mmCIF file of C-alpha atoms in Angstrom:
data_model
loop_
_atom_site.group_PDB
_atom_site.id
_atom_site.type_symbol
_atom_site.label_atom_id
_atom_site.label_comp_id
_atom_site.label_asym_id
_atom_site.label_seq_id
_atom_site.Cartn_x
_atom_site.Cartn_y
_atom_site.Cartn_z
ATOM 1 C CA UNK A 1 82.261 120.067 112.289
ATOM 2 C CA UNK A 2 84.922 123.011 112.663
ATOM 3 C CA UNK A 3 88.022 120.303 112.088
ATOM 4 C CA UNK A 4 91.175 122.093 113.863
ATOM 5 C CA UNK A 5 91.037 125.260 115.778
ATOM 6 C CA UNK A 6 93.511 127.523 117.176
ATOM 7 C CA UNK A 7 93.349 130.543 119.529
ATOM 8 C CA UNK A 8 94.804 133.408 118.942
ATOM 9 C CA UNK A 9 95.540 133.776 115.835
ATOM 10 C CA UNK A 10 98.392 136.326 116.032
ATOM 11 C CA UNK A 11 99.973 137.521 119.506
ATOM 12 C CA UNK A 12 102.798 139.816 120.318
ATOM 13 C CA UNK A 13 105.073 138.862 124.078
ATOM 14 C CA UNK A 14 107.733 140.247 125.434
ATOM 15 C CA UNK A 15 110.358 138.350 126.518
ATOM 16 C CA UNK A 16 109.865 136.279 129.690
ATOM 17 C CA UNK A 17 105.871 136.254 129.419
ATOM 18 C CA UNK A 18 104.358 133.269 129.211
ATOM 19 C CA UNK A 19 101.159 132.294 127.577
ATOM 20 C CA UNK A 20 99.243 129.191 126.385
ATOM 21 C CA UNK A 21 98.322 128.074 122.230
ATOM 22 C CA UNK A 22 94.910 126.683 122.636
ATOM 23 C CA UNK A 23 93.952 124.146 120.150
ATOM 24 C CA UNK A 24 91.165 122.063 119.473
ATOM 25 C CA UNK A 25 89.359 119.320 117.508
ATOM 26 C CA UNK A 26 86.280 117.988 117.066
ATOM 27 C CA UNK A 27 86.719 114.389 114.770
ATOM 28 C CA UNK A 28 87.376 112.514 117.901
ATOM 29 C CA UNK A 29 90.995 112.056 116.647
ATOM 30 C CA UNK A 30 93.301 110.056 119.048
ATOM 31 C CA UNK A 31 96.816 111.827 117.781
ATOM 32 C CA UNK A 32 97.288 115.635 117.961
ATOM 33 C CA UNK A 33 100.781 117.359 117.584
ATOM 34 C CA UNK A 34 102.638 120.904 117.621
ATOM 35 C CA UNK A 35 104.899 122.456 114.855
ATOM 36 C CA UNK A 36 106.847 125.620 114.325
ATOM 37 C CA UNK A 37 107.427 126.889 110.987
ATOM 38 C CA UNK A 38 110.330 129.381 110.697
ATOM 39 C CA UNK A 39 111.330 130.185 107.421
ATOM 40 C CA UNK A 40 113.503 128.008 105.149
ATOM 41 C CA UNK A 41 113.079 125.335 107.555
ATOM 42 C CA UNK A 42 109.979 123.263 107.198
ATOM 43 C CA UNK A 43 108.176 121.994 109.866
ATOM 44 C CA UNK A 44 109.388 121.089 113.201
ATOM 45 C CA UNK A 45 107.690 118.792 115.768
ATOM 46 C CA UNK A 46 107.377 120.437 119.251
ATOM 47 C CA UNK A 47 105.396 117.858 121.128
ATOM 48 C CA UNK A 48 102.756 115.091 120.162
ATOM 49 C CA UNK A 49 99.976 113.433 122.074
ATOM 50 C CA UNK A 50 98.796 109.981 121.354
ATOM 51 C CA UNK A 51 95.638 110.033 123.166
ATOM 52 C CA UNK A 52 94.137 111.872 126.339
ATOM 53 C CA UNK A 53 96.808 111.602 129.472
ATOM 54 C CA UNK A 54 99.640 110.539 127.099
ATOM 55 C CA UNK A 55 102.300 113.088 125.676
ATOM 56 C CA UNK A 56 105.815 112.991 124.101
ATOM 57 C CA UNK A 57 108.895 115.081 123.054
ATOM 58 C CA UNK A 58 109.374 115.912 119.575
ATOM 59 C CA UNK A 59 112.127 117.492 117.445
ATOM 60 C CA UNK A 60 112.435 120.477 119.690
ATOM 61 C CA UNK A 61 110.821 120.101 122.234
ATOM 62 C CA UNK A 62 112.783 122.726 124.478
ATOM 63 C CA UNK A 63 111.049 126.051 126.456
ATOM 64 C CA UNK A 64 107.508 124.328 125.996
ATOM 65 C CA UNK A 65 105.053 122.332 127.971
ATOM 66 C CA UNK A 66 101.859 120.341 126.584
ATOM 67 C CA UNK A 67 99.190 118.494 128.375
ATOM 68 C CA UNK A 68 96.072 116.742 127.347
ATOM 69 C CA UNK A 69 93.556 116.107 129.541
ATOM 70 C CA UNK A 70 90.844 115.408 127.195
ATOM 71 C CA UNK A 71 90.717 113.919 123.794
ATOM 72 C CA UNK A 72 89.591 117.268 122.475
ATOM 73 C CA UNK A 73 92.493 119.750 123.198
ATOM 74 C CA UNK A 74 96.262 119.998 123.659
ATOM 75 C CA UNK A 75 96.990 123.488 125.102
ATOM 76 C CA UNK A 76 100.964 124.527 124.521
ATOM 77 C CA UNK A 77 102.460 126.329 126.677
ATOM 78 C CA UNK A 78 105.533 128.816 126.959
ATOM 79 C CA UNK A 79 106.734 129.147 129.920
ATOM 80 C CA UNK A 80 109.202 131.889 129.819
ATOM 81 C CA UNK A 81 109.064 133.576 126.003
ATOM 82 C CA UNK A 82 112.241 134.236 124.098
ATOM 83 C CA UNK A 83 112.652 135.647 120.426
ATOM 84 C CA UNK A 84 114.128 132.633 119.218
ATOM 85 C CA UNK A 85 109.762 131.281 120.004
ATOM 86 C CA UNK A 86 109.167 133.864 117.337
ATOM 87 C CA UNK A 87 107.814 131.731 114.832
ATOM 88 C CA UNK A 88 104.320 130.294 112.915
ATOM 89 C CA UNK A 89 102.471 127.435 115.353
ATOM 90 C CA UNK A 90 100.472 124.650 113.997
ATOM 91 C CA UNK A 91 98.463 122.275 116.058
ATOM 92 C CA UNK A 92 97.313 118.985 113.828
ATOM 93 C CA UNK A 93 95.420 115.759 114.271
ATOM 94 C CA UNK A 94 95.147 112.665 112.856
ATOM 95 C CA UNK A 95 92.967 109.589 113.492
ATOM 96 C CA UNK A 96 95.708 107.692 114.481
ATOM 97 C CA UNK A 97 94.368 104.228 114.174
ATOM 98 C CA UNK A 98 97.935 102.317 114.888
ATOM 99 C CA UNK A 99 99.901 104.742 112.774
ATOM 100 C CA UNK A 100 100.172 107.737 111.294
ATOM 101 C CA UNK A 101 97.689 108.833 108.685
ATOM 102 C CA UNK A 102 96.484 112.265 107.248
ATOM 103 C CA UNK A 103 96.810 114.986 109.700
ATOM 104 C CA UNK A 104 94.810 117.999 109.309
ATOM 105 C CA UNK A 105 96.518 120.981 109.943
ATOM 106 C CA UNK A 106 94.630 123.860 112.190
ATOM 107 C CA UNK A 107 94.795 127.670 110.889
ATOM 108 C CA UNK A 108 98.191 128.679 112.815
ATOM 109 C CA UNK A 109 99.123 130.807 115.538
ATOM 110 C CA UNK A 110 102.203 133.670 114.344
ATOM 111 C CA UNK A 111 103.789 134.485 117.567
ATOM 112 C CA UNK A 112 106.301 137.274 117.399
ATOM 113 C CA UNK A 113 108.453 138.112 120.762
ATOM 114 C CA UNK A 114 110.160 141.212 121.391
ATOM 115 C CA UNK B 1 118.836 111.271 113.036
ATOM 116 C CA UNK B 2 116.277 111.300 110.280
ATOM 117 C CA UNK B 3 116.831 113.322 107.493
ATOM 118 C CA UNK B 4 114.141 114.775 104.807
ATOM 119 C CA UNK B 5 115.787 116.650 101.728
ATOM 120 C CA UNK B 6 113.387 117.917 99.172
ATOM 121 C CA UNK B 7 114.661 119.422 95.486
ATOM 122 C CA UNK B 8 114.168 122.362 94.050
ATOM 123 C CA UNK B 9 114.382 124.620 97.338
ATOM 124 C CA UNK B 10 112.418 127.057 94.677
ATOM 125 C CA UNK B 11 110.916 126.940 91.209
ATOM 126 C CA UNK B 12 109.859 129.568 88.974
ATOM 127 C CA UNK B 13 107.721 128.306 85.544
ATOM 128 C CA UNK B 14 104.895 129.612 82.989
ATOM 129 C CA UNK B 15 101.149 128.479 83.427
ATOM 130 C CA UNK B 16 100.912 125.222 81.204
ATOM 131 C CA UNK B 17 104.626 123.911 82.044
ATOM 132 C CA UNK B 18 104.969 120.537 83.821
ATOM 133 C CA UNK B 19 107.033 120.592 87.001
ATOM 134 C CA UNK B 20 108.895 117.635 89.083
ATOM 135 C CA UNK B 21 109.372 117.960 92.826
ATOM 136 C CA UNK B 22 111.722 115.483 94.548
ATOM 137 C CA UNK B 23 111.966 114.741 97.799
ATOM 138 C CA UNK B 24 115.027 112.240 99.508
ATOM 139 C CA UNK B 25 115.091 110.182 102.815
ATOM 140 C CA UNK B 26 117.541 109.007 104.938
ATOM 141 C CA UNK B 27 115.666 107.191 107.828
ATOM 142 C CA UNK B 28 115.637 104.536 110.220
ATOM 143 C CA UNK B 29 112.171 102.391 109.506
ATOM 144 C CA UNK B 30 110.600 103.785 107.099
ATOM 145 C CA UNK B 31 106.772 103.844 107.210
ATOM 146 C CA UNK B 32 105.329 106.348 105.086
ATOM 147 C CA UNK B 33 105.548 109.508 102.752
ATOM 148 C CA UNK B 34 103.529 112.392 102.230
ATOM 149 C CA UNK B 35 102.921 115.417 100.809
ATOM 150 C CA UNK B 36 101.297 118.440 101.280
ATOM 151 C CA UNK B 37 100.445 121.718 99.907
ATOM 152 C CA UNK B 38 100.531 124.760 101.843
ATOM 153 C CA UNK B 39 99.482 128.036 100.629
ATOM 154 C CA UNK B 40 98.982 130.968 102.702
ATOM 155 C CA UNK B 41 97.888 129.326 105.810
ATOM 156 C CA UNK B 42 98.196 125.768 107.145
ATOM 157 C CA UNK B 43 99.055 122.245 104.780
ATOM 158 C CA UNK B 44 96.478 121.109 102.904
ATOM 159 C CA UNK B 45 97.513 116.689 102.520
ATOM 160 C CA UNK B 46 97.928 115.701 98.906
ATOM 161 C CA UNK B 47 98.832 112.085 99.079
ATOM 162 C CA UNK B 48 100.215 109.384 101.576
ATOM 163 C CA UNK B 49 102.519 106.967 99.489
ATOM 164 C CA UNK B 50 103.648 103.516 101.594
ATOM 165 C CA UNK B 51 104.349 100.733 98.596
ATOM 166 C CA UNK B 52 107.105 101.549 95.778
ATOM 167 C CA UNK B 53 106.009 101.741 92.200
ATOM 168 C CA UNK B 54 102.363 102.328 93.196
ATOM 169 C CA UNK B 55 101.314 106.124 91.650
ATOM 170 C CA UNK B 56 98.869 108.368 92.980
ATOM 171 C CA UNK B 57 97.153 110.406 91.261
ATOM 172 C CA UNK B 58 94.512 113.434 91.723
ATOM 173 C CA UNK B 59 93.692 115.303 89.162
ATOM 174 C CA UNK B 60 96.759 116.826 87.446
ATOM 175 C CA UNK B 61 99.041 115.815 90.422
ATOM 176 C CA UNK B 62 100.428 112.502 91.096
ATOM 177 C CA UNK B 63 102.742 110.807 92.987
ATOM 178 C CA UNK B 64 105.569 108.159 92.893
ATOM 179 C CA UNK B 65 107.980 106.684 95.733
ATOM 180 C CA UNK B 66 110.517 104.395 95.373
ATOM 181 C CA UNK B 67 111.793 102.670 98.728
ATOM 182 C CA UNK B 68 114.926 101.542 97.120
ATOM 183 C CA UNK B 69 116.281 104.527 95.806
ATOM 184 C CA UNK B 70 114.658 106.854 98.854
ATOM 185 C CA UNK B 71 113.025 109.150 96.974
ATOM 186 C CA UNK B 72 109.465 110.319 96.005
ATOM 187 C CA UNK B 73 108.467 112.773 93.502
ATOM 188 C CA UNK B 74 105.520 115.010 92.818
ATOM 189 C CA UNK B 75 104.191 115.571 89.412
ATOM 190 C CA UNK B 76 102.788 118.516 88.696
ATOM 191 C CA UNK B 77 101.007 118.368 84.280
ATOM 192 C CA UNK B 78 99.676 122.288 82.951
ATOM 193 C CA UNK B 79 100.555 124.140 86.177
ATOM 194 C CA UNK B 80 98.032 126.976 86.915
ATOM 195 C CA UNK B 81 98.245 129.888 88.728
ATOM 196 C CA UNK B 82 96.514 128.070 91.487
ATOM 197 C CA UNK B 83 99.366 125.446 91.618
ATOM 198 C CA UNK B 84 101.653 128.124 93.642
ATOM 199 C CA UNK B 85 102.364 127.325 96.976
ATOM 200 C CA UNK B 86 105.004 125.701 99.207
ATOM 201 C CA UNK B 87 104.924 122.352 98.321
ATOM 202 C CA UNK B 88 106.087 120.028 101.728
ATOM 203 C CA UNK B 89 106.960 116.466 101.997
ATOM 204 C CA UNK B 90 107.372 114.380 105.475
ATOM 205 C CA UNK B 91 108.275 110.877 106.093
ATOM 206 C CA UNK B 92 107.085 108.700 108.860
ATOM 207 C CA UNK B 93 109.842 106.879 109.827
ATOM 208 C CA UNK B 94 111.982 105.482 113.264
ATOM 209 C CA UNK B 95 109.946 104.002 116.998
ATOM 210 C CA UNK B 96 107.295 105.874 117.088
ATOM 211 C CA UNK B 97 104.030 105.323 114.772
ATOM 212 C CA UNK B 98 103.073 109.304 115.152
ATOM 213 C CA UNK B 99 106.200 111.240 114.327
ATOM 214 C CA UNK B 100 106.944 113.033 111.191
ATOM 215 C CA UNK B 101 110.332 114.556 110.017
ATOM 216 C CA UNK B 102 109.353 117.330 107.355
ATOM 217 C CA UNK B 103 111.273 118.309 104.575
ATOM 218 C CA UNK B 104 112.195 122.472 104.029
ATOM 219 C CA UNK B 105 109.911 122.534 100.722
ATOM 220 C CA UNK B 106 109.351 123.794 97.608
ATOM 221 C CA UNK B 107 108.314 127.131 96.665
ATOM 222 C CA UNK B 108 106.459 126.942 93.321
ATOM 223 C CA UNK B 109 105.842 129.922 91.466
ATOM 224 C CA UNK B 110 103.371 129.867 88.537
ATOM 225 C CA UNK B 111 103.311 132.800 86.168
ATOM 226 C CA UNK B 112 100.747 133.881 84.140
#
């Protein structure tokens, strides 16, 4: 049982590349999510998935795409980097049974673009 | 829009000192609170609090939330070392049943 992963674990763009945050879980959880931590400001929501097919638009949700096609991962994607992306990623899931319950947090991607 | 304030931004004390992290809310439908610890990498979850007036309580942490006032806070008794870390809270709050608003946290420092 490897809980939350994440791929990569550090990765340098330049501006205007784009690239995809893999993550993955293996508790059969129904909810996953995306945050970026920046510091001084907590967590922000980027996008959250409530089950396989169905995604929605968190807190800042803007120069990012998610999908998830299986119950198992929820990819994020940048489409066109900028510096203001630079920032910590967290992927999390969460059983999800009705509501929100504990999430468990995956290792973190820290994304830096020049 | 939601709003999750949490008090002392930072905190410097002495191994053995008790601490008291607060943490406000201004939401619309409140669900849930919780906190978590993050150290070096990603948040660890210390407790989910739902009903005022109920504590938690793990070891030499605990919890309290009070609904009418909007706060929670986190008890810390005979920090150690080990205690330092960003402390986060997050509240579960508005239409959805998934989405969390986090708080900026508190950086504890524990001296030897």
């Amino acid at each position: 049982n490897a809980g939350v992963t994440q791929t990569p674990k550090f990765q340098v763009l330049k501006t205007g590349q784009s690239m995809t945050l893999q993550c993955a879980q293996d508790m059969n959880h129904e909810y996953m999510s995306w945050y970026r931590q920046d510091p001084g400001m907590g967590l922000r929501l980027i996008h959250y998935s409530v089950g396989a097919g169905i995604t929605d638009q968190g807190e800042v949700p803007n120069g990012y795409n998610v999908s998830r096609s299986t119950t198992e991962d929820f990819p994020l994607r940048l489409l066109s980097a900028a510096p203001s992306q630079t920032s910590v990623y967290f992927c999390a899931s969460s059983p999800g049974t009705g509501s929100i319950s504990t999430q468990y947090f995956g290792p973190g991607t820290r994304l830096t673009v020049l | 829009e939601d709003k999750v304030v949490q008090s002392p931004l930072s905190l410097v004390v002495h191994e053995g000192d008790t601490v008291t992290l607060n943490c406000s809310y201004e939401v619309t439908n409140f669900r849930s609170l919780l906190w978590y610890k993050q150290e070096k990498k990603a948040p660890t979850f210390l407790f989910m609090l739902t009903s005022s007036g109920i504590e938690k309580k793990s070891g030499r942490l605990s919890s309290i939330l009070d609904k009418k006032e909007l706060f929670s806070i986190l008890n810390i008794t005979a920090t150690q070392t080990g205690d330092s870390a960003i402390y986060l809270c997050a509240v579960n709050s508005g239409g959805s049943n998934y989405k969390l608003t986090f708080g900026k946290g508190t950086l504890l420092t524990v001296n030897p």
